[in-house]
Coordinates of C-alpha atoms and ligand atoms in Angstrom, one line a residue:
X300 CA -7.8 69.7 192.4
X301 CA -10.8 67.3 192.0
X302 CA -13.6 67.9 194.4
X303 CA -13.9 65.2 197.2
X304 CA -17.1 63.9 198.3
X305 CA -17.2 61.9 201.6
X306 CA -20.2 59.9 202.6
X307 CA -20.2 60.1 206.4
X308 CA -22.1 58.0 209.0
X309 CA -22.8 58.8 212.6
X310 CA -24.6 56.5 215.0
X311 CA -22.8 56.9 218.3
X312 CA -25.8 57.6 220.5
X313 CA -29.4 58.2 219.6
X314 CA -29.2 60.0 216.3
X315 CA -29.0 58.0 213.0
X316 CA -27.3 60.4 210.7
X317 CA -25.8 60.3 207.2
X318 CA -24.3 63.1 205.2
X319 CA -22.4 63.8 202.0
X320 CA -19.7 66.5 202.6
X321 CA -17.8 68.2 199.8
X322 CA -14.1 69.2 200.4
X323 CA -14.5 68.9 204.1
X324 CA -16.6 72.0 204.6
X325 CA -19.6 72.0 202.3
X326 CA -22.7 69.9 203.2
X327 CA -24.3 68.6 200.0
X328 CA -26.9 66.7 202.0
X329 CA -27.6 65.7 205.6
X330 CA -30.2 63.5 207.2
X331 CA -30.6 63.3 211.0
X332 CA -33.2 60.8 212.4
X333 CA -33.4 61.4 216.1
X334 CA -34.7 58.7 218.6
X335 CA -35.2 61.4 221.3
X336 CA -39.0 60.9 221.6
X337 CA -38.6 57.1 222.2
X338 CA -35.9 57.6 224.8
X339 CA -37.7 60.4 226.5
X340 CA -40.3 57.8 227.8
X341 CA -37.5 56.2 229.8
X342 CA -35.8 59.4 231.0
X343 CA -32.6 58.7 229.1
X344 CA -31.1 56.7 226.2
X345 CA -31.6 52.9 226.5
X346 CA -28.6 51.5 224.7
X347 CA -30.5 48.3 223.5
X348 CA -33.3 50.3 222.0
X349 CA -30.9 52.8 220.4
X350 CA -28.9 50.1 218.6
X351 CA -32.1 48.3 217.4
X352 CA -33.5 51.5 216.0
X353 CA -30.2 52.4 214.2
X354 CA -30.4 49.0 212.5
X355 CA -34.0 49.5 211.5
X356 CA -33.5 53.0 210.1
X357 CA -29.9 53.3 208.7
X358 CA -30.8 52.1 205.1
X359 CA -33.7 54.5 205.0
X360 CA -31.5 57.4 206.2
X361 CA -28.9 56.5 203.4
X362 CA -31.6 56.5 200.8
X363 CA -32.9 59.9 201.8
X364 CA -29.4 61.4 201.9
X365 CA -28.7 60.1 198.4
X366 CA -32.0 61.4 197.1
X367 CA -31.4 64.9 198.7
X368 CA -27.9 65.0 197.1
X369 CA -29.1 63.6 193.8
X370 CA -26.0 61.3 194.1
X371 CA -25.1 57.6 194.2
X372 CA -22.8 56.0 196.7
X373 CA -20.4 55.3 193.8
X374 CA -20.2 59.2 193.1
X375 CA -18.5 59.5 196.5
X376 CA -14.7 59.2 197.1
X377 CA -14.8 57.7 200.7
X378 CA -16.9 56.3 203.5
X379 CA -16.4 57.9 206.9
X380 CA -17.7 56.6 210.2
X381 CA -17.8 57.4 213.8
X382 CA -16.0 54.5 215.5
X383 CA -15.4 55.9 219.0
X384 CA -16.4 57.1 221.6
X385 CA -20.1 56.3 222.2
X386 CA -22.5 53.4 223.0
X387 CA -20.9 50.3 221.7
X388 CA -23.9 48.7 220.2
X389 CA -25.0 51.9 218.5
X390 CA -21.4 52.5 217.2
X391 CA -21.2 49.0 215.8
X392 CA -24.3 49.5 213.5
X393 CA -22.7 52.5 211.8
X394 CA -19.2 50.8 211.6
X395 CA -20.6 47.6 210.1
X396 CA -22.7 49.6 207.7
X397 CA -19.7 51.7 206.6
X398 CA -17.5 48.6 206.2
X399 CA -20.2 47.0 203.9
X400 CA -20.4 50.2 201.7
X401 CA -16.6 50.5 201.6
X402 CA -16.2 46.8 200.5
X403 CA -19.2 46.8 197.9
X404 CA -18.3 50.1 196.3
X405 CA -14.5 49.7 196.7
X406 CA -14.2 53.0 198.6
X407 CA -11.6 53.9 201.2
X408 CA -12.9 53.7 204.8
X409 CA -12.1 56.5 207.2
X410 CA -12.3 56.1 211.0
X411 CA -13.5 59.3 212.8
X412 CA -13.5 60.1 216.5
X413 CA -16.8 61.6 217.5
X414 CA -15.4 64.3 219.6
X415 CA -13.0 65.4 216.9
X416 CA -16.1 65.5 214.8
X417 CA -17.7 68.0 217.2
X418 CA -14.6 70.2 216.8
X419 CA -14.7 70.1 213.0
X420 CA -18.4 71.0 213.0
X421 CA -16.9 74.5 213.3
X422 CA -15.3 74.1 209.9
X423 CA -18.5 73.6 208.0
X424 CA -19.0 76.7 205.9
X425 CA -15.9 78.1 207.4
X426 CA -12.3 77.1 208.3
X427 CA -10.4 76.4 211.6
X428 CA -7.9 79.0 212.9
X429 CA -4.7 77.7 214.7
X430 CA -3.6 77.7 217.4
X431 CA -6.9 77.5 219.1
X432 CA -8.5 76.6 222.5
X433 CA -11.3 74.0 221.9
X434 CA -13.9 73.5 224.5
X435 CA -15.8 70.2 224.1
X436 CA -19.0 70.3 226.0
X437 CA -21.3 67.4 225.4
X438 CA -23.4 64.7 227.2
X439 CA -20.3 62.6 227.8
X440 CA -17.3 65.0 227.7
X441 CA -16.1 68.4 229.0
X442 CA -12.6 69.0 227.8
X443 CA -10.4 72.0 227.1
X444 CA -7.9 71.2 224.3
X445 CA -5.2 73.2 222.6
X446 CA -5.0 72.7 218.9
X447 CA -2.0 73.7 217.0
X448 CA -3.0 72.4 213.6
X449 CA -5.3 69.8 211.9
X450 CA -5.3 66.7 214.2
X451 CA -2.7 68.2 216.5
X452 CA -4.2 68.2 220.0
X453 CA -2.9 68.9 223.5
X454 CA -5.2 68.2 226.5
X455 CA -5.2 71.2 228.9
X456 CA -7.9 69.9 231.2
X457 CA -11.1 67.8 231.5
X458 CA -13.8 66.9 233.8
X459 CA -12.9 64.9 236.9
X460 CA -16.3 63.3 237.2
X461 CA -19.6 64.2 235.3
X462 CA -19.8 66.0 232.0
X463 CA -21.6 69.3 231.8
X464 CA -24.4 67.8 229.6
X465 CA -24.9 64.9 231.9
X466 CA -25.3 67.4 234.8
X467 CA -27.9 69.4 232.8
X468 CA -29.8 66.2 232.1
X469 CA -29.6 64.9 235.7
X470 CA -30.7 68.3 237.3
X471 CA -33.6 68.5 234.7
X472 CA -34.9 65.1 235.8
X473 CA -34.8 66.1 239.5
X474 CA -36.9 69.1 238.7
X475 CA -39.3 67.1 236.6
X476 CA -38.2 68.1 233.1
X477 CA -38.2 65.7 230.3
X478 CA -35.1 64.2 228.5
X479 CA -33.0 65.7 226.9
X480 CA -32.7 68.1 229.9
X481 CA -30.2 70.6 228.4
X482 CA -32.7 72.4 226.1
X483 CA -35.5 72.2 228.7
X484 CA -33.3 73.7 231.5
X485 CA -32.4 76.5 229.0
X486 CA -36.0 77.3 228.3
X487 CA -37.1 77.2 232.0
X488 CA -34.1 79.2 233.1
X489 CA -35.4 82.2 231.1
X490 CA -38.4 82.5 233.5
X491 CA -36.2 82.3 236.6
X492 CA -33.6 84.2 238.5
X493 CA -30.2 83.3 239.9
X494 CA -31.6 83.1 243.3
X495 CA -29.8 80.1 244.8
X496 CA -26.2 80.6 245.7
X497 CA -24.7 77.3 244.4
X498 CA -21.1 76.3 245.1
X499 CA -18.2 77.0 242.8
X500 CA -16.7 73.5 242.5
X501 CA -13.4 73.4 240.6
X502 CA -12.4 76.9 241.8
X503 CA -8.6 76.2 241.4
X504 CA -6.0 77.2 239.0
X505 CA -6.0 74.0 236.9
X506 CA -7.9 73.6 233.7
X507 CA -9.9 70.7 235.1
X508 CA -13.7 70.7 235.6
X509 CA -16.1 69.1 237.9
X510 CA -19.9 68.8 237.7
X511 CA -20.9 66.1 240.1
X512 CA -20.6 68.4 243.2
X513 CA -22.7 71.0 241.6
X514 CA -25.2 68.4 240.5
X515 CA -25.5 66.9 244.0
X516 CA -25.9 70.3 245.6
X517 CA -29.0 71.0 243.4
X518 CA -30.3 67.5 244.2
X519 CA -29.8 68.0 247.9
X520 CA -31.4 71.4 247.8
X521 CA -34.5 70.1 246.1
X522 CA -34.8 67.2 248.4
X523 CA -34.4 69.4 251.5
X524 CA -37.1 71.8 250.4
X525 CA -39.4 68.9 249.5
X526 CA -39.0 67.3 253.0
X527 CA -39.8 70.7 254.6
X528 CA -42.9 70.8 252.4
X529 CA -41.7 74.0 250.8
X530 CA -42.7 75.0 247.3
X531 CA -39.8 74.8 244.9
X532 CA -39.3 77.4 242.3
X533 CA -37.9 75.2 239.5
X534 CA -37.4 78.2 237.2
X535 CA -35.0 79.7 239.7
X536 CA -33.2 76.3 240.2
X537 CA -32.8 76.0 236.4
X538 CA -31.4 79.5 236.2
X539 CA -29.1 79.1 239.2
X540 CA -27.8 75.8 237.9
X541 CA -27.2 77.0 234.4
X542 CA -25.4 80.1 235.7
X543 CA -23.1 78.1 238.0
X544 CA -22.5 75.4 235.3
X545 CA -21.5 78.1 232.7
X546 CA -19.4 80.0 235.1
X547 CA -17.3 77.0 235.7
X548 CA -16.5 76.9 232.0
X549 CA -15.9 80.6 231.6
X550 CA -13.6 80.7 234.6
X551 CA -11.4 78.0 233.2
X552 CA -11.5 79.4 229.6
X553 CA -10.5 82.8 231.0
X554 CA -7.6 81.2 232.8
X555 CA -6.5 79.5 229.5
X556 CA -6.8 82.7 227.5
X557 CA -4.8 84.6 230.1
X558 CA -2.0 82.0 230.5
X559 CA -1.7 80.8 226.8
X560 CA -2.4 84.1 225.1
X561 CA -4.1 82.1 222.3
X562 CA -6.5 84.3 220.4
X563 CA -8.9 81.7 218.8
X564 CA -11.6 79.8 220.7
X565 CA -13.8 76.9 219.5
X566 CA -16.9 75.7 221.2
X567 CA -18.1 72.1 220.3
X568 CA -20.6 69.6 221.4
X569 CA -24.3 69.5 222.1
X570 CA -24.2 71.9 225.1
X571 CA -22.9 74.6 222.8
X572 CA -26.5 75.0 221.5
X573 CA -27.2 76.8 224.7
X574 CA -27.7 80.6 224.0
X575 CA -26.9 81.7 227.5
X576 CA -23.6 79.9 227.4
X577 CA -22.9 81.2 223.9
X578 CA -23.4 84.8 225.3
X579 CA -21.2 84.2 228.3
X580 CA -18.3 82.7 226.4
X581 CA -18.6 85.5 223.7
X582 CA -18.1 88.1 226.6
X583 CA -14.9 86.3 227.9
X584 CA -13.5 86.2 224.3
X585 CA -14.2 89.9 223.7
X586 CA -12.4 90.7 227.0
X587 CA -9.3 88.9 225.7
X588 CA -9.7 90.0 222.2
X589 CA -10.1 86.4 221.1
X590 CA -12.1 85.2 218.0
X591 CA -14.9 82.8 218.9
X592 CA -16.0 80.1 216.5
X593 CA -19.4 78.5 217.2
X594 CA -21.0 75.7 215.2
X595 CA -24.3 76.5 213.5
X596 CA -27.1 75.2 215.7
X597 CA -27.9 72.3 213.5
X598 CA -24.3 71.1 213.8
X599 CA -24.0 71.5 217.6
X600 CA -25.7 68.1 218.5
X601 CA -24.9 64.8 216.9
X602 CA -24.8 64.8 213.1
X603 CA -22.9 63.1 210.3
X604 CA -21.8 66.4 208.5
X605 CA -19.3 67.0 211.3
X606 CA -18.0 63.4 210.8
X607 CA -17.4 64.2 207.0
X608 CA -15.7 67.5 208.0
X609 CA -13.3 65.7 210.4
X610 CA -12.7 62.9 207.9
X611 CA -11.4 65.3 205.2
X612 CA -7.8 65.9 206.6
X613 CA -7.5 62.1 207.1
X614 CA -8.5 61.6 203.5
X615 CA -5.8 64.0 202.3
X616 CA -3.2 62.3 204.4
X617 CA -4.4 58.9 203.1
X618 CA -5.1 57.7 206.6
X619 CA -7.5 54.9 205.8
X620 CA -8.9 52.1 208.0
X621 CA -9.0 48.4 207.2
X622 CA -12.1 46.3 207.0
X623 CA -11.3 44.9 210.4
X624 CA -12.1 48.2 211.9
X625 CA -13.9 47.8 215.3
X626 CA -15.9 50.2 217.5
X627 CA -14.6 51.3 220.9
X628 CA -17.0 52.8 223.4
X629 CA -14.3 55.0 225.2
X630 CA -11.3 56.8 223.8
X631 CA -9.2 59.9 224.3
X632 CA -8.5 62.6 221.7
X633 CA -5.0 62.9 223.1
Ligands
KG4_95 O1 -23.0 66.2 221.5 P1 -24.3 65.7 222.0 O2 -25.5 65.8 220.9 O3 -24.2 64.2 222.3 C1 -23.0 63.7 222.9 O4 -22.0 63.5 222.2 O5 -23.1 63.6 224.2 O6 -24.7 66.4 223.3 C2 -25.9 66.1 224.0 C3 -26.0 66.8 225.4 C4 -27.1 66.4 226.2 O7 -26.6 66.3 227.5 C5 -28.0 67.6 226.1 O8 -28.8 67.8 227.2 C6 -27.0 68.7 225.9 O9 -26.1 68.2 225.0 N1 -27.8 69.9 225.2 C7 -27.8 71.1 225.8 C8 -28.6 71.9 225.0 N2 -28.9 71.2 223.9 C9 -28.3 69.9 224.0 N3 -27.4 71.5 227.0 C10 -27.8 72.7 227.5 N4 -28.5 73.6 226.6 C11 -28.9 73.3 225.4 N5 -29.6 74.1 224.7
ZN96 ZN1 -21.9 64.2 220.5

């Protein structure tokens, strides 16, 4: 069969990224332009600024990707784009850009869900095993999904309030760390101990998660100590929070492994870059004799290569979008 090259575009949040992906799992070229430093000045992503920066940079990101790949747009077989979920203004920049390329070069357009992209990041340089338990852990989502085949999803559980990445970012801000909080909490936690006994929030036998209570208990703890004029050991707080946040995931994953007897686990989304988390999940998988698939670090956070990987099964099925494709800020996988 002829090799299939998909030009893929990701602009759902604060990374402008374009990739060319061959046959759904080989990255020919990838460019990621992050706006992180700009948003760090405001303590979080400012949607208006994000969409303006995508508009300013997207053509340059395309040029750079084509140069790296030594290819032209017309050498590609399809254009894929993240159309949901994400920041509406940011998504729109990518979607409109993709539509223009699809029209001008007469290439089919493929609509990709960002979260499904995170799952398919595990397929890059590899393949997906089915059935599997996919744990999506990002800035906006915390979901445990059962996958029985390509694009066959069953929701087992999800967060009832905040996402895990959101909790990392908020706790980081409270203890004076810069955005994005996740990597900074991970770094500081290495210098601390699990000294604070934080509550186990969703300690029940559902597959649902909750992070708002854990976040609030850290904020209350910091405020209480501050009001008493006590010195706060931020490294201990970072370590205690990270331990509790990860334990919530491993507890639910363990429950799912026990009940479903599924032997393959996938971790997806920005928080999967956390090495402590990777280690703890690995331990649970070993205990249940399950195989763990982790994305390479570069494919953990937002990137267009994962969008190309997720677009490939849709290309094979001929599931193409029309030029009236629109972006939507919220959506569910299943
Ligand atoms: O998947 P992603 O890049 O964007 C979304 O789709 O949300 O995830 C971003 C989230 C942020 O909340 C960030 O703090 C978190 O992933 N993150 C981490 C780490 N690296 C990124 N959280 C914990 N530890 C990390 N090393
Ligand atoms: Zn993401």
